mmCIF file of C-alpha atoms in Angstrom:
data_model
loop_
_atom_site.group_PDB
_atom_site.id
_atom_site.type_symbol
_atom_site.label_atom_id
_atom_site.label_comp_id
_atom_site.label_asym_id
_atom_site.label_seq_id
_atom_site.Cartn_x
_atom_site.Cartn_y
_atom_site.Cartn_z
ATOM 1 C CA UNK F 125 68.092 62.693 94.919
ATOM 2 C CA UNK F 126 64.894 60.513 95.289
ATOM 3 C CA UNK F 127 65.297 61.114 99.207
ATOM 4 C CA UNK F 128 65.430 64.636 98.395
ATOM 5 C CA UNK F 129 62.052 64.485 96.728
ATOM 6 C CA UNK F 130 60.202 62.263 99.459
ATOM 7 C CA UNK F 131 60.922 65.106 102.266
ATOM 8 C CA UNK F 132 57.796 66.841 103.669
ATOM 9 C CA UNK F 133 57.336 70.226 101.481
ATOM 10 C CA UNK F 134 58.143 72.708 104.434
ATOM 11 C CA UNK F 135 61.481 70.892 104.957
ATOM 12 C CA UNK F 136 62.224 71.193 100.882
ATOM 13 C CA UNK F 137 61.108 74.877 100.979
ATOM 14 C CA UNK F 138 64.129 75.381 103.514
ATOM 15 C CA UNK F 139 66.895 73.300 101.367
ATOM 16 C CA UNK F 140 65.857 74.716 98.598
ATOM 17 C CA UNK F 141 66.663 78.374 99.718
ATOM 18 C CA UNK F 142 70.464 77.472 100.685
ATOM 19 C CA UNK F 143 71.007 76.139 97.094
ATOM 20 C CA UNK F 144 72.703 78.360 94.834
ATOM 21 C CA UNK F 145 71.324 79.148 91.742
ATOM 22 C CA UNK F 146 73.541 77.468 89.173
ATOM 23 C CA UNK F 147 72.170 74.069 91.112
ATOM 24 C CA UNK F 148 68.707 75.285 90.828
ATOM 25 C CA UNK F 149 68.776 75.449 87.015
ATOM 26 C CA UNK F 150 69.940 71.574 87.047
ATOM 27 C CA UNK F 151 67.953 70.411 89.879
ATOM 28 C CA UNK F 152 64.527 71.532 87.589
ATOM 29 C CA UNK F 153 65.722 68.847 84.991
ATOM 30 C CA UNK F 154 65.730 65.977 87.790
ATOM 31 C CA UNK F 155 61.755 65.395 88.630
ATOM 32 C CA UNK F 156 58.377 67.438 87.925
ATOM 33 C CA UNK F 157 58.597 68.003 91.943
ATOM 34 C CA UNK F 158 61.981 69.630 91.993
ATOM 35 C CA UNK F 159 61.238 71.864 88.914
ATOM 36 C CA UNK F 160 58.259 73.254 91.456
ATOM 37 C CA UNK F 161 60.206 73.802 94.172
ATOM 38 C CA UNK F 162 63.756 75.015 91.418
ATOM 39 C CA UNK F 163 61.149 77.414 89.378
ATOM 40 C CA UNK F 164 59.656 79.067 91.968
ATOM 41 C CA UNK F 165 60.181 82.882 92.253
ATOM 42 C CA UNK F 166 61.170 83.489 95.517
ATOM 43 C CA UNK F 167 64.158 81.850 94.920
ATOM 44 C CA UNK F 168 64.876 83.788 92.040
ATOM 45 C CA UNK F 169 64.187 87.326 92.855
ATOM 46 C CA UNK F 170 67.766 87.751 94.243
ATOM 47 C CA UNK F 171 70.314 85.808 92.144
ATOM 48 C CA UNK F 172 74.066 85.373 93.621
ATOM 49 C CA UNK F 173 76.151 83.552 90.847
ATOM 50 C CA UNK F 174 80.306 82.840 92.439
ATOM 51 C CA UNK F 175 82.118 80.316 90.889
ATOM 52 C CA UNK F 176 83.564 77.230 93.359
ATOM 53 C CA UNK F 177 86.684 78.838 93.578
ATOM 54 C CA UNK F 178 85.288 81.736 94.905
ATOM 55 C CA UNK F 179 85.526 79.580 98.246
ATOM 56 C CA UNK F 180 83.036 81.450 99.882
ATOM 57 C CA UNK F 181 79.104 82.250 99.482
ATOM 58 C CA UNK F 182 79.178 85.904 98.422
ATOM 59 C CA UNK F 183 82.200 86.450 96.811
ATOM 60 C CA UNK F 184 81.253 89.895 96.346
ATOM 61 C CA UNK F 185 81.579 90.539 100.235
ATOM 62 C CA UNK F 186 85.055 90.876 99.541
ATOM 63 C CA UNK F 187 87.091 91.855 96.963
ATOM 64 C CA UNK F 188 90.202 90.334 98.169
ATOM 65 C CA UNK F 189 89.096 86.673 97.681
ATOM 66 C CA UNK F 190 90.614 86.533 94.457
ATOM 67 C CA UNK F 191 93.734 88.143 95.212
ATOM 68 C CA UNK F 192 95.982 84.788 94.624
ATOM 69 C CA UNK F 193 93.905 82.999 91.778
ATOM 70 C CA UNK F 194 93.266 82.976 88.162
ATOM 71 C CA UNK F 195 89.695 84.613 87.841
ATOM 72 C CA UNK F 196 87.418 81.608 86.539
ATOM 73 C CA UNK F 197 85.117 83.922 84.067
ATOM 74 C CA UNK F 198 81.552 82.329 83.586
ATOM 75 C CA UNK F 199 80.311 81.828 80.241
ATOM 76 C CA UNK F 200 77.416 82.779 77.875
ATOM 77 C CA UNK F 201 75.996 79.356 77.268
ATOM 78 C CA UNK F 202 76.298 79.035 81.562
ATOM 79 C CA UNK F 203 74.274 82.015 82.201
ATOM 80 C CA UNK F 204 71.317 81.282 79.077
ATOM 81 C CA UNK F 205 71.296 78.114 80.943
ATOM 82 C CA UNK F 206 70.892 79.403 84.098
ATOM 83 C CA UNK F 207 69.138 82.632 84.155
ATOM 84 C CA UNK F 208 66.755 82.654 80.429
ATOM 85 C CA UNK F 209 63.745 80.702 82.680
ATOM 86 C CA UNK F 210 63.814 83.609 85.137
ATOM 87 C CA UNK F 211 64.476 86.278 83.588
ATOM 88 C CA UNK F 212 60.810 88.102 84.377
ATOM 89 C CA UNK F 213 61.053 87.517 87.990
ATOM 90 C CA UNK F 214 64.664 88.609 88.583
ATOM 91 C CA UNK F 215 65.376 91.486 89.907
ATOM 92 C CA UNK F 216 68.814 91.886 91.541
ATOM 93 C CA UNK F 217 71.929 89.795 90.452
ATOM 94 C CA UNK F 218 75.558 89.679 92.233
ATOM 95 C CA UNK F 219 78.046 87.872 89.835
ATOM 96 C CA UNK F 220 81.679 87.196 89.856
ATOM 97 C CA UNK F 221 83.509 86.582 86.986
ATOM 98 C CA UNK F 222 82.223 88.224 83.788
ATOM 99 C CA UNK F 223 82.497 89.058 80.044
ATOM 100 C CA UNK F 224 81.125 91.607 77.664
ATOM 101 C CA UNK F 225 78.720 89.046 76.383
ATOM 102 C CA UNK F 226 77.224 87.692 80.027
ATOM 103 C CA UNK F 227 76.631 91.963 81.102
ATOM 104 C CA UNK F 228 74.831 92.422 77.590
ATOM 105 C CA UNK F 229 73.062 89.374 78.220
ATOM 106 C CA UNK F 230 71.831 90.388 81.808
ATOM 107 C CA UNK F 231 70.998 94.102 80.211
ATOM 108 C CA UNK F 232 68.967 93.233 77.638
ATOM 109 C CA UNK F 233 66.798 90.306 78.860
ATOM 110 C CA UNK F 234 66.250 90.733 82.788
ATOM 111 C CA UNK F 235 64.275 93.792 82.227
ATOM 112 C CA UNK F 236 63.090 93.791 85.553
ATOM 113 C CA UNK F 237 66.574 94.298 87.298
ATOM 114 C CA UNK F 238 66.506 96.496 89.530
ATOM 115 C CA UNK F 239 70.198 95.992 91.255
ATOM 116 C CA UNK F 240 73.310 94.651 89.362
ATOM 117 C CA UNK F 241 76.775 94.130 91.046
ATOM 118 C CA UNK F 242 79.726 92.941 88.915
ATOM 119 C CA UNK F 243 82.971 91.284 90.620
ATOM 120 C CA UNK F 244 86.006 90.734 88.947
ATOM 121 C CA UNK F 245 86.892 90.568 84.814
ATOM 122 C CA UNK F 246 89.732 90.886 83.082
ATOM 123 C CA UNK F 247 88.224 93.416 80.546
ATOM 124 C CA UNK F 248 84.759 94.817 80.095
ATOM 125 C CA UNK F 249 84.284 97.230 76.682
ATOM 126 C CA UNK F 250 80.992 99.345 76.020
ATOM 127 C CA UNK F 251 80.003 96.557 74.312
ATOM 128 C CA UNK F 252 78.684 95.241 77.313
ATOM 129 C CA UNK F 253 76.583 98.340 78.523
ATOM 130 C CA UNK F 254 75.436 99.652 74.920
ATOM 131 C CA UNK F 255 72.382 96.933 74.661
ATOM 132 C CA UNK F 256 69.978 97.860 77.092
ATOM 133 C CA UNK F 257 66.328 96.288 77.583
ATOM 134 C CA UNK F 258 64.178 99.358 76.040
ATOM 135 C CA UNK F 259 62.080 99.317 79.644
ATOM 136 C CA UNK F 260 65.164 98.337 81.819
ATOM 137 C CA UNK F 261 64.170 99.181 85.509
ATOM 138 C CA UNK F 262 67.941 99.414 86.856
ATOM 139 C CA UNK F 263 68.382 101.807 89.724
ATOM 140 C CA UNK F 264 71.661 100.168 90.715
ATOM 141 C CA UNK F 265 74.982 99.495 89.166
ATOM 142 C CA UNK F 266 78.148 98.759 91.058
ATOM 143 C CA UNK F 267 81.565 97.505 89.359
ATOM 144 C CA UNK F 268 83.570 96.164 91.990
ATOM 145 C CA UNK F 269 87.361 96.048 91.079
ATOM 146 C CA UNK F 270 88.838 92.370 92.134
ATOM 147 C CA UNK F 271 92.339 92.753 94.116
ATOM 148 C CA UNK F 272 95.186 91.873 91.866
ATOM 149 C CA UNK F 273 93.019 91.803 88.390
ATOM 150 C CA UNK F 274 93.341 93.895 85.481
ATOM 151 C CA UNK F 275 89.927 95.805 86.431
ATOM 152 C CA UNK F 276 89.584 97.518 83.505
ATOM 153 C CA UNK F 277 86.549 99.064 82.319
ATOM 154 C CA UNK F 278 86.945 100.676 78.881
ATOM 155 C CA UNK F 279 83.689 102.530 79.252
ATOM 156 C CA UNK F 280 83.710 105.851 77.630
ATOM 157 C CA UNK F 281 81.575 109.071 79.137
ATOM 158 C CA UNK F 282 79.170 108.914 75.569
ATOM 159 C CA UNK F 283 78.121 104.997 76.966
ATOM 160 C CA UNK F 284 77.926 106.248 80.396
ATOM 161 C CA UNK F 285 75.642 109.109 79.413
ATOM 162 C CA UNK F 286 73.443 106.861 77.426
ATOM 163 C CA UNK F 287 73.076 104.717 80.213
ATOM 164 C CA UNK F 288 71.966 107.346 82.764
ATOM 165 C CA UNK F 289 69.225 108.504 80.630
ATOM 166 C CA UNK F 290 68.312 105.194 79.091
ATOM 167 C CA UNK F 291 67.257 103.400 82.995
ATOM 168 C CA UNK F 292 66.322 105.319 86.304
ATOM 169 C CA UNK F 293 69.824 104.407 87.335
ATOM 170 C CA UNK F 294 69.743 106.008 90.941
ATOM 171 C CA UNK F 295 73.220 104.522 92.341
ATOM 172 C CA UNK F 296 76.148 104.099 90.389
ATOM 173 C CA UNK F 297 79.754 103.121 91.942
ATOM 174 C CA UNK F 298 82.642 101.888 89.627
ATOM 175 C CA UNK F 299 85.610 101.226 92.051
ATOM 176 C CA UNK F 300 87.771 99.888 88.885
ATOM 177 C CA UNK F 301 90.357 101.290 86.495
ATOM 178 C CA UNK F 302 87.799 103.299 84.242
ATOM 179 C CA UNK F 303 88.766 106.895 82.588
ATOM 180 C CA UNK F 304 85.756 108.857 82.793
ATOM 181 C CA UNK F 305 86.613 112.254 81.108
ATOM 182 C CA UNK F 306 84.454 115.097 83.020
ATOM 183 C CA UNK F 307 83.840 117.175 80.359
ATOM 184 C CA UNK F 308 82.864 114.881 77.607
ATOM 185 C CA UNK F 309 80.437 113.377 80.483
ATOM 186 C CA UNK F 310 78.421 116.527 80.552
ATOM 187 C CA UNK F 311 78.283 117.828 77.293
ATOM 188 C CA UNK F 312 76.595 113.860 76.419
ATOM 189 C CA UNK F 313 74.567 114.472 79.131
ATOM 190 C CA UNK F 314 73.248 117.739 78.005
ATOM 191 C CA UNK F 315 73.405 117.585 74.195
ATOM 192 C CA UNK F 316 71.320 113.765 74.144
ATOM 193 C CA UNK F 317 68.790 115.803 75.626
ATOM 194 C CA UNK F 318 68.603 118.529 72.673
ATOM 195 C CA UNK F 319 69.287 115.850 69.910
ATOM 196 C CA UNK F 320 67.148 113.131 71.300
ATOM 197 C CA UNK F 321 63.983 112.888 69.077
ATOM 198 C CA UNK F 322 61.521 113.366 72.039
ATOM 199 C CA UNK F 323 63.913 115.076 74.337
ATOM 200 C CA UNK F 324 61.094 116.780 75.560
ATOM 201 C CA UNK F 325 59.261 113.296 77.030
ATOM 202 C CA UNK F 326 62.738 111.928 78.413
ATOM 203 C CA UNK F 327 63.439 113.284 82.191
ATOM 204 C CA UNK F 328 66.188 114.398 83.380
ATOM 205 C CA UNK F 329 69.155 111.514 84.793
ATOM 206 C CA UNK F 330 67.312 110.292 87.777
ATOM 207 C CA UNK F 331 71.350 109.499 89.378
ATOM 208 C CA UNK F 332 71.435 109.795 93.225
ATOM 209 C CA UNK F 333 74.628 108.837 94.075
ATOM 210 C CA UNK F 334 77.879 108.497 92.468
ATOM 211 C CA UNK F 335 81.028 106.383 92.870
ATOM 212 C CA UNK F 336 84.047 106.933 90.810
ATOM 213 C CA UNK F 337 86.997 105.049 91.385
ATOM 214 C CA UNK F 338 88.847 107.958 89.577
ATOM 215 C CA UNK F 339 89.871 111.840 90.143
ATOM 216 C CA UNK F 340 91.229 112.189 86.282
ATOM 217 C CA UNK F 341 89.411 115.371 84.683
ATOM 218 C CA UNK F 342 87.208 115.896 87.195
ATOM 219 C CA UNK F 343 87.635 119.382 88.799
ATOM 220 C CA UNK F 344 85.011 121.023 91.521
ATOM 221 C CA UNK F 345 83.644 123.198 87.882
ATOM 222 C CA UNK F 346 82.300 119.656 86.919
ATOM 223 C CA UNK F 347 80.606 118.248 89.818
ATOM 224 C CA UNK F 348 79.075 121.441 90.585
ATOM 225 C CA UNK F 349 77.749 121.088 86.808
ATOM 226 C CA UNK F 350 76.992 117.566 87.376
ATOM 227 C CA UNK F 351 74.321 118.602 90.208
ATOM 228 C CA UNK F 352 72.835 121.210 87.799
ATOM 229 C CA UNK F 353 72.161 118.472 85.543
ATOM 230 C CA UNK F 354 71.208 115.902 87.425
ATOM 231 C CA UNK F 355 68.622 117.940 90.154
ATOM 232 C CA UNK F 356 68.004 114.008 92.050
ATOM 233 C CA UNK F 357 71.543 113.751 93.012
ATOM 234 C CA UNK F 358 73.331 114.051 96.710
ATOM 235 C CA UNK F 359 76.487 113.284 96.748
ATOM 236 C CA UNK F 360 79.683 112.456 94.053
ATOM 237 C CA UNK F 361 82.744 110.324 96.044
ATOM 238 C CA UNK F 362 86.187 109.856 93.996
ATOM 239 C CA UNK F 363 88.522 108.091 95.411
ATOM 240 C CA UNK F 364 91.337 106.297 92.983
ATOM 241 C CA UNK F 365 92.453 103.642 95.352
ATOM 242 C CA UNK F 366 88.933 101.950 95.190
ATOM 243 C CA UNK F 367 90.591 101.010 91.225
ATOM 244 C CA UNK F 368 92.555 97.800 92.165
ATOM 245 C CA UNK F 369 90.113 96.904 94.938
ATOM 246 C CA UNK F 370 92.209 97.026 97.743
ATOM 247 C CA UNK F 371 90.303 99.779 99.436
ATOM 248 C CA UNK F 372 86.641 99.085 97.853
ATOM 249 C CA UNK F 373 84.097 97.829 99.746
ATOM 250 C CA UNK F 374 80.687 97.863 97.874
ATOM 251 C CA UNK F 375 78.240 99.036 100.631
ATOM 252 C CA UNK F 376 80.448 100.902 102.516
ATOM 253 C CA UNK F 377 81.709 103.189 99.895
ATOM 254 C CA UNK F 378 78.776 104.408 98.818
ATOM 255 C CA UNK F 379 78.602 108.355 100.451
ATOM 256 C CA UNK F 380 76.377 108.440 103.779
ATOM 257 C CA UNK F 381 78.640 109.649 106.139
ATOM 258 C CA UNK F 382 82.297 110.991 105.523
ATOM 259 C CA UNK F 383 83.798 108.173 108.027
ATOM 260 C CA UNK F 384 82.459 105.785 105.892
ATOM 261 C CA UNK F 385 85.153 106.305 102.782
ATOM 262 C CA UNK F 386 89.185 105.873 102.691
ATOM 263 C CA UNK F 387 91.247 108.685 103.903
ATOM 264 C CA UNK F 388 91.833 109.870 100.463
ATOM 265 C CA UNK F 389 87.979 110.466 99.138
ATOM 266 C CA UNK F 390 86.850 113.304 98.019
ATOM 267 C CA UNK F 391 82.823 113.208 98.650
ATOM 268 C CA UNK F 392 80.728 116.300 97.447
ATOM 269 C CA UNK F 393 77.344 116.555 98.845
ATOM 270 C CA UNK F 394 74.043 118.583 97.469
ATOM 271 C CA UNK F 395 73.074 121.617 99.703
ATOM 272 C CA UNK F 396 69.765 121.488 97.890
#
């Protein structure tokens, strides 16, 4: 490590930016240099947090890396540690391996987020998406299902209606096992915006794009109601083999063009 700190600063600048971020957070505890160089921003803007096992550098590239391994989950006290000194600065994270605890976490203090892509849990309640930073600036939310893992999201539609009007949540694509009942979806969707207490100051669900690893309940009645409520959005894609991950791939799924999506998707697209 004391080599480390006697290279010239242009040549630390450029090691720095291949370390991952969990060795960032201990490298700012080694020297008053390396906490410069660990603490700044730019390395922090963009946070990508795979465990070892992952066995690769963005786990989240694909789904399948997991397929014949226990998931390793991270931990609450691993992700204070890491991400608490940043948390102003942050603004998209990529992590495999979560709890309830480390997505509430993320929600509430990175209030700056702007992008937030989860890989691979065993379960995830609403408790993890009901605590939400009051000025949360997400615009992206993806739940990637891990090949071979439970993938189960128990997030109802009255959580996933109070997160589309709580954040200018733009993009939205859960390719895990989640039941999203249409219906109930809608009605939470219209009726917080009667009930809320300054309905008339909140805007409408700023959604652009939506992902649902699901068909259950959803009939062409709802999405056509879906685009009367939500005037920003193009296009809905559902397409139930994204749920175990096998088909999912995060970028690629999301609707552009109708080659882009498994044989099986349904996309609807806004003729607005």
């Amino acid at each position: 490590m004391d080599r480390l700190s006697q290279l010239p600063s242009e040549t630390l600048w450029q090691v720095f930016s291949s370390i991952p971020a969990s060795s960032l957070a201990h490298l700012r505890f080694v020297s008053r240099k390396m906490r410069l160089f660990a603490d700044h921003p730019m390395y922090w803007r963009h946070v990508i947090l795979a465990r070892p096992s992952c066995h690769e550098e963005d786990p989240l590239a694909s789904s399948t890396s997991m397929a014949s391994r226990r998931l390793d989950l991270w931990t609450l006290r691993e992700l204070d540690f890491i991400l608490r000194p940043h948390c102003q600065v942050i603004r998209s994270i990529k992590v495999c391996g979560v709890r309830d605890d480390i997505v509430r976490f993320i929600l509430t203090h990175c209030h700056e987020l702007q992008s937030l892509t989860l890989c691979g849990w065993t379960t995830l309640s609403n408790h993890a998406f009901k605590q939400l930073h009051p000025r949360l600036k997400l615009q992206r939310l993806q739940l990637v299902g891990a090949k071979d893992q439970p993938n189960y999201t128990a997030m109802d539609a009255t959580t996933l209606a109070q997160l589309l009007l709580s954040c200018p949540l733009q993009d939205l694509t859960i390719g895990c096992q989640i039941h999203i009942h249409a219906a109930t979806l809608l009605m939470e969707l219209t009726a917080k915006k009667k009930t809320e207490p300054r309905s008339a100051f909140l805007p409408p669900p700023q959604l652009q794009r939506l992902s649902l690893g699901t068909r259950r309940t959803w009939s062409l009645h709802h999405i056509r109601h879906l685009f009367d409520i939500c005037p920003a959005l193009i296009s809905v894609a559902l397409c139930p083999t994204s749920a175990d991950g096998t088909h999912f791939q995060p970028n690629a799924f999301i609707p552009s063009h109708q080659d882009s999506h498994p044989t099986n998707t349904i996309v609807y697209r806004s003729h607005a």
